[in-house]
Short mmCIF file of C-alpha atoms and ligand atoms in Angstrom, two decimals:
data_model
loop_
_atom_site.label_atom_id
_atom_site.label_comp_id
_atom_site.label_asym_id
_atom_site.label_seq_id
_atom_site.Cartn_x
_atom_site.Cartn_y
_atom_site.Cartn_z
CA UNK A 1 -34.36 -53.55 -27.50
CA UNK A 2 -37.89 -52.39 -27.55
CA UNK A 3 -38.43 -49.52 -29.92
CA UNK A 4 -37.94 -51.12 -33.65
CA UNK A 5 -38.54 -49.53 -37.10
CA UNK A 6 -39.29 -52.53 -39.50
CA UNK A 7 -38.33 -51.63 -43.19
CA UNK A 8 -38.17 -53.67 -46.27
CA UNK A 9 -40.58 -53.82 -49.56
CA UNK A 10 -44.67 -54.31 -49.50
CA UNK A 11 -44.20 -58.20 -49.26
CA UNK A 12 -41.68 -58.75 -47.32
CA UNK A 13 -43.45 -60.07 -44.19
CA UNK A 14 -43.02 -56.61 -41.93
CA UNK A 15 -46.76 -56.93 -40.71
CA UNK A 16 -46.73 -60.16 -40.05
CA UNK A 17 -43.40 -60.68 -38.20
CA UNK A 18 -44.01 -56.78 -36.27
CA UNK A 19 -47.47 -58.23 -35.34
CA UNK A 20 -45.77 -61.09 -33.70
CA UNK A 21 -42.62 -59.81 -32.29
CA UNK A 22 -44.81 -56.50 -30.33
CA UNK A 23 -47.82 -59.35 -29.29
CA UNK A 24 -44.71 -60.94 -27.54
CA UNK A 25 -42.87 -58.38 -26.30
CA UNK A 26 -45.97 -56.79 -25.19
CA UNK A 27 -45.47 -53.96 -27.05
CA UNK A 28 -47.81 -51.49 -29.60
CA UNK A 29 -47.06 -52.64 -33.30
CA UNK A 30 -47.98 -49.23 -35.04
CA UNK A 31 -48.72 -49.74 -38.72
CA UNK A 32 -49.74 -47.20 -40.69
CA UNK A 33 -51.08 -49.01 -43.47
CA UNK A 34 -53.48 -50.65 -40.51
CA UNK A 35 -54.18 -47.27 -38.96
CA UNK A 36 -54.94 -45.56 -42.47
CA UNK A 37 -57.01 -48.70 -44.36
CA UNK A 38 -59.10 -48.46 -40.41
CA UNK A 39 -59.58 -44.56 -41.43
CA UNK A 40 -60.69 -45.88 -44.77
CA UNK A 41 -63.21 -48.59 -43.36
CA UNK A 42 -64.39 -46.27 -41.10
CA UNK A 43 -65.30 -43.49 -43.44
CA UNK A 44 -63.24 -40.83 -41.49
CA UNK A 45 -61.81 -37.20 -43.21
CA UNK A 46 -57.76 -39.29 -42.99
CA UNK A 47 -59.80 -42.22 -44.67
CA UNK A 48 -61.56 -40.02 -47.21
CA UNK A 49 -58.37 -37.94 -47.79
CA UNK A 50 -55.89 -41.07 -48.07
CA UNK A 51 -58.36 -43.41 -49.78
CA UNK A 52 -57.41 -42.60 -53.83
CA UNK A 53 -53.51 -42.35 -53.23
CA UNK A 54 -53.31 -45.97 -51.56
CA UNK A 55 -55.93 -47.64 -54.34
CA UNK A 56 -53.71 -45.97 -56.46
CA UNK A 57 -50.13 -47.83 -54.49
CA UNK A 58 -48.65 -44.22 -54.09
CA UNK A 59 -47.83 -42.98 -51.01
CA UNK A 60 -50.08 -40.94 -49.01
CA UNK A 61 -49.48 -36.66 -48.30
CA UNK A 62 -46.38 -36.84 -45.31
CA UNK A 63 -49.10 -34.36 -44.38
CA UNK A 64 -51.72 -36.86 -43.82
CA UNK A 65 -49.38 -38.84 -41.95
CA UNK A 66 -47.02 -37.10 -39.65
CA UNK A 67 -49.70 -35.94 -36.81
CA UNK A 68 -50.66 -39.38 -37.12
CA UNK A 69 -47.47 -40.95 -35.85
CA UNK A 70 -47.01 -37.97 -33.20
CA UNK A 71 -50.55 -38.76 -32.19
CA UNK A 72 -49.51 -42.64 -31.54
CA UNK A 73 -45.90 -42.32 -29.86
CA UNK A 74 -47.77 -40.18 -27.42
CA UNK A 75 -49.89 -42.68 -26.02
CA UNK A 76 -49.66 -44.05 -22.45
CA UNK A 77 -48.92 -47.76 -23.87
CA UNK A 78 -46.31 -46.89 -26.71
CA UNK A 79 -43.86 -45.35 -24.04
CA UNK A 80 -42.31 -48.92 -23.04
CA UNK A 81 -41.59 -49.33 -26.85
CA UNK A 82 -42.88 -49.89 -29.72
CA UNK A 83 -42.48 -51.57 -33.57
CA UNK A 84 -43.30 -49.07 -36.22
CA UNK A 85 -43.80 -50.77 -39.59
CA UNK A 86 -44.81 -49.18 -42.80
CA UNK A 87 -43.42 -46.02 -41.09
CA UNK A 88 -40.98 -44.26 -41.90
CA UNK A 89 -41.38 -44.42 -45.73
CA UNK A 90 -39.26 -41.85 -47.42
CA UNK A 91 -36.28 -39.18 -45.91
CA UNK A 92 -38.74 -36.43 -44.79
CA UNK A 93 -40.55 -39.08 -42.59
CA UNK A 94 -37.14 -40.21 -41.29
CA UNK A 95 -36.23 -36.96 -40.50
CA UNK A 96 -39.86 -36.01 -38.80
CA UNK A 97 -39.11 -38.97 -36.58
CA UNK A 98 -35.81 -38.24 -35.60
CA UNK A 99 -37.15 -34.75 -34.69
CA UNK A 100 -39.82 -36.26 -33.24
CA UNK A 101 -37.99 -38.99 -30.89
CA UNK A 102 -35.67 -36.02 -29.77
CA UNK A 103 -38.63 -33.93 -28.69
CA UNK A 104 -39.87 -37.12 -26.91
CA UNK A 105 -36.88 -38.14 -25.41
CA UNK A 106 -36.86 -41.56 -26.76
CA UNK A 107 -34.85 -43.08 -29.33
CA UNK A 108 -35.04 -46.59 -32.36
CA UNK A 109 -32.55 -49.22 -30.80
CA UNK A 110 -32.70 -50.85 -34.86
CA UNK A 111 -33.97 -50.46 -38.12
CA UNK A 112 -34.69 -54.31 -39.42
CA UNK A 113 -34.73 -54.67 -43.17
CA UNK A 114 -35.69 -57.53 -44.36
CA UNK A 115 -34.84 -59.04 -47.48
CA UNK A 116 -36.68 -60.24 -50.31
CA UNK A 117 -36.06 -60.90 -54.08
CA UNK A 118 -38.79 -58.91 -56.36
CA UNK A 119 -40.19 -62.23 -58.50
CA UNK A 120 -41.17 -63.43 -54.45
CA UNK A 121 -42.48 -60.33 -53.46
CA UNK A 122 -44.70 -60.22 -56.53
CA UNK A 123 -46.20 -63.92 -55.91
CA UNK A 124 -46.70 -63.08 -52.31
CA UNK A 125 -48.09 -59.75 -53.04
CA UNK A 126 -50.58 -61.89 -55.63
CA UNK A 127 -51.49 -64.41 -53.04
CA UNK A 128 -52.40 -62.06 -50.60
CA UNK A 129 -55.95 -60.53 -51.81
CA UNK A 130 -55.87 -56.86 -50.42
CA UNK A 131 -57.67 -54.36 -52.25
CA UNK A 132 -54.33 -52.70 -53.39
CA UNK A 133 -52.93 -56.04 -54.77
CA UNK A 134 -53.96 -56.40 -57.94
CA UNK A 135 -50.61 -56.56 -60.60
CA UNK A 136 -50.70 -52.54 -61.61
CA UNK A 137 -50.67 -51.53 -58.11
CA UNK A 138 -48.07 -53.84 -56.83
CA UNK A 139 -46.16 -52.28 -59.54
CA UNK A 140 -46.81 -49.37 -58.77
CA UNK A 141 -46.08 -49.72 -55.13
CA UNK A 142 -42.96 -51.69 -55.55
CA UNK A 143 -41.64 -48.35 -57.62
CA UNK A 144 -42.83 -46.27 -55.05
CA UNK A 145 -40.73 -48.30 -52.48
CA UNK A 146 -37.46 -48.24 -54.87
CA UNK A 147 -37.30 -44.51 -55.41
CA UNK A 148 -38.69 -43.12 -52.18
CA UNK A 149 -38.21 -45.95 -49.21
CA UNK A 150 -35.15 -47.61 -50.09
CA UNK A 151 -33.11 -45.11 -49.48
CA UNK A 152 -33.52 -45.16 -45.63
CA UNK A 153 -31.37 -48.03 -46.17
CA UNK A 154 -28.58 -46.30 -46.79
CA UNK A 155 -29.96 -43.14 -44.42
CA UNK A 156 -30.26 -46.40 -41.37
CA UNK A 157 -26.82 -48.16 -42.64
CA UNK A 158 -24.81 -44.67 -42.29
CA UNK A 159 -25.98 -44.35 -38.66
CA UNK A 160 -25.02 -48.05 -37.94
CA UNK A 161 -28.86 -48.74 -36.99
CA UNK A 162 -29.26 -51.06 -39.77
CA UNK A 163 -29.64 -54.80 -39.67
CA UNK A 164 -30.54 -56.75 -42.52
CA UNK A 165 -32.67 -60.16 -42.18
CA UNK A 166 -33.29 -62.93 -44.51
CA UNK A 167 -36.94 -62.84 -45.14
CA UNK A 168 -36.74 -64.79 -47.90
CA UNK A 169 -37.33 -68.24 -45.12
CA UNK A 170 -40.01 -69.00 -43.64
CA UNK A 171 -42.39 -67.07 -41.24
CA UNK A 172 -40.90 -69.05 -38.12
CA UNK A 173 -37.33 -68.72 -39.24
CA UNK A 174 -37.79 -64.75 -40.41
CA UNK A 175 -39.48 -64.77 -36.15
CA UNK A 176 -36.31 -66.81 -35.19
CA UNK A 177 -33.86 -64.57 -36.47
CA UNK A 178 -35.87 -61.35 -35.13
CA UNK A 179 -35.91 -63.13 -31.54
CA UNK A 180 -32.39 -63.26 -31.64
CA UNK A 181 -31.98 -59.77 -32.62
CA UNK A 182 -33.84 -58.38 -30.03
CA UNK A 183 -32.50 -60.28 -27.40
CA UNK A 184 -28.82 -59.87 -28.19
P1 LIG B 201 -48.82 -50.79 -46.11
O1 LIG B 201 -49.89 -51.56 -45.41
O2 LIG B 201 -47.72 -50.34 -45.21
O3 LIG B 201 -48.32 -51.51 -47.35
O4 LIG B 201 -49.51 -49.44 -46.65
C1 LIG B 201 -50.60 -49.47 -47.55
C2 LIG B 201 -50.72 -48.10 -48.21
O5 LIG B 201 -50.96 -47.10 -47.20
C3 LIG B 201 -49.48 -47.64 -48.96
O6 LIG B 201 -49.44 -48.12 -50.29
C4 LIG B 201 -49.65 -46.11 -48.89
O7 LIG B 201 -50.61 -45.67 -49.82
C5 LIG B 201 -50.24 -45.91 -47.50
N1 LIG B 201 -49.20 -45.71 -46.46
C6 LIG B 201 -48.91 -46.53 -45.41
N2 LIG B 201 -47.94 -46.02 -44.65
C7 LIG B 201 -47.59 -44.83 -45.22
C8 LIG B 201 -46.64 -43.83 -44.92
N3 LIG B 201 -45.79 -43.94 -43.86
N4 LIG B 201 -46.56 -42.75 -45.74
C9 LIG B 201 -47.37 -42.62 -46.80
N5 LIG B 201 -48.29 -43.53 -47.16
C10 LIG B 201 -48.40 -44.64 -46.38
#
């Protein structure tokens, strides 16, 4: 299986364990949290545009977005596969991508969502020190996940392209379990 969509709550380990998995399956990770807080850092018109929306733990204009991913699945290295992580994050973008894959002639072997009870997500989300982790904004982005990401869960599950993992464990035995997926 090489073309993954990692979902699950800010918190819940996605960059970390997609970072991993793609380094060893030699594959792209494609974050879009990465690709937009780059835009940021770099002072571009996406960084400019999306800068007050993530400060703010909202999500950022599916406008702002969508080129973005069709931009990256085009590239010469992300056509062996890919783990896309932060992406999709509410029905429109699931549907965009499903468009998307069809027009590309490619298609997500498995949507991983992993697992993790709010009180950890909050302490994790605490410990971590990014500019949108401060308590309001975690709040903020934790509601933002619950009313417009968690229902891919369902929108994955109904397709049978949903697996759930424990990522309450720790980072080697969240990588452990995702080894297994893939190679099964
Ligand atoms: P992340 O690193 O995935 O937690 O993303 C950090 C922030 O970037 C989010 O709180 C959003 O403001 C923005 N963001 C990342 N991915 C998306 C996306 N697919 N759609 C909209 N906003 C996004």
């Amino acid at each position: 299986m090489a073309r993954l969509i990692f979902l699950g709550p800010p918190g819940a380990g996605k960059g970390t364990q997609a970072a991993e998995l793609a380094a060893a399956s030699a594959i792209p990770h494609v974050s879009t949290g990465d690709i937009l807080r780059a835009a940021v850092a770099g002072g571009t018109e996406l960084g400019q545009k999306a800068q007050s929306y993530m400060d703010r733990g909202e999500l950022v204009p599916d406008a702002l977005i969508l080129d973005l991913v069709r931009d990256r699945l085009s590239q010469s290295d992300a056509q062996a596969g890919w783990i896309l992580d932060g992406f999709p994050r509410n029905v429109e973008q699931a549907k965009f991508l499903d468009a998307l894959l069809a027009e590309i002639g490619q298609s997500c072997d498995c949507v991983v969502n992993l697992e993790v009870p709010d009180e950890v997500l909050v302490t994790r989300l605490l410990g971590r020190g990014r500019a949108d982790d401060n308590e309001e904004v975690i709040r903020t982005r934790l509601a933002v996940y619950r009313s417009q990401t968690a229902p891919l869960i369902d929108f994955y599950r109904d397709r049978q392209q949903l697996v759930s993992i424990d990522g309450n464990q720790s980072i080697e035995h969240v990588g452990m379990a995702l080894r297994q997926l893939i190679s099964s």
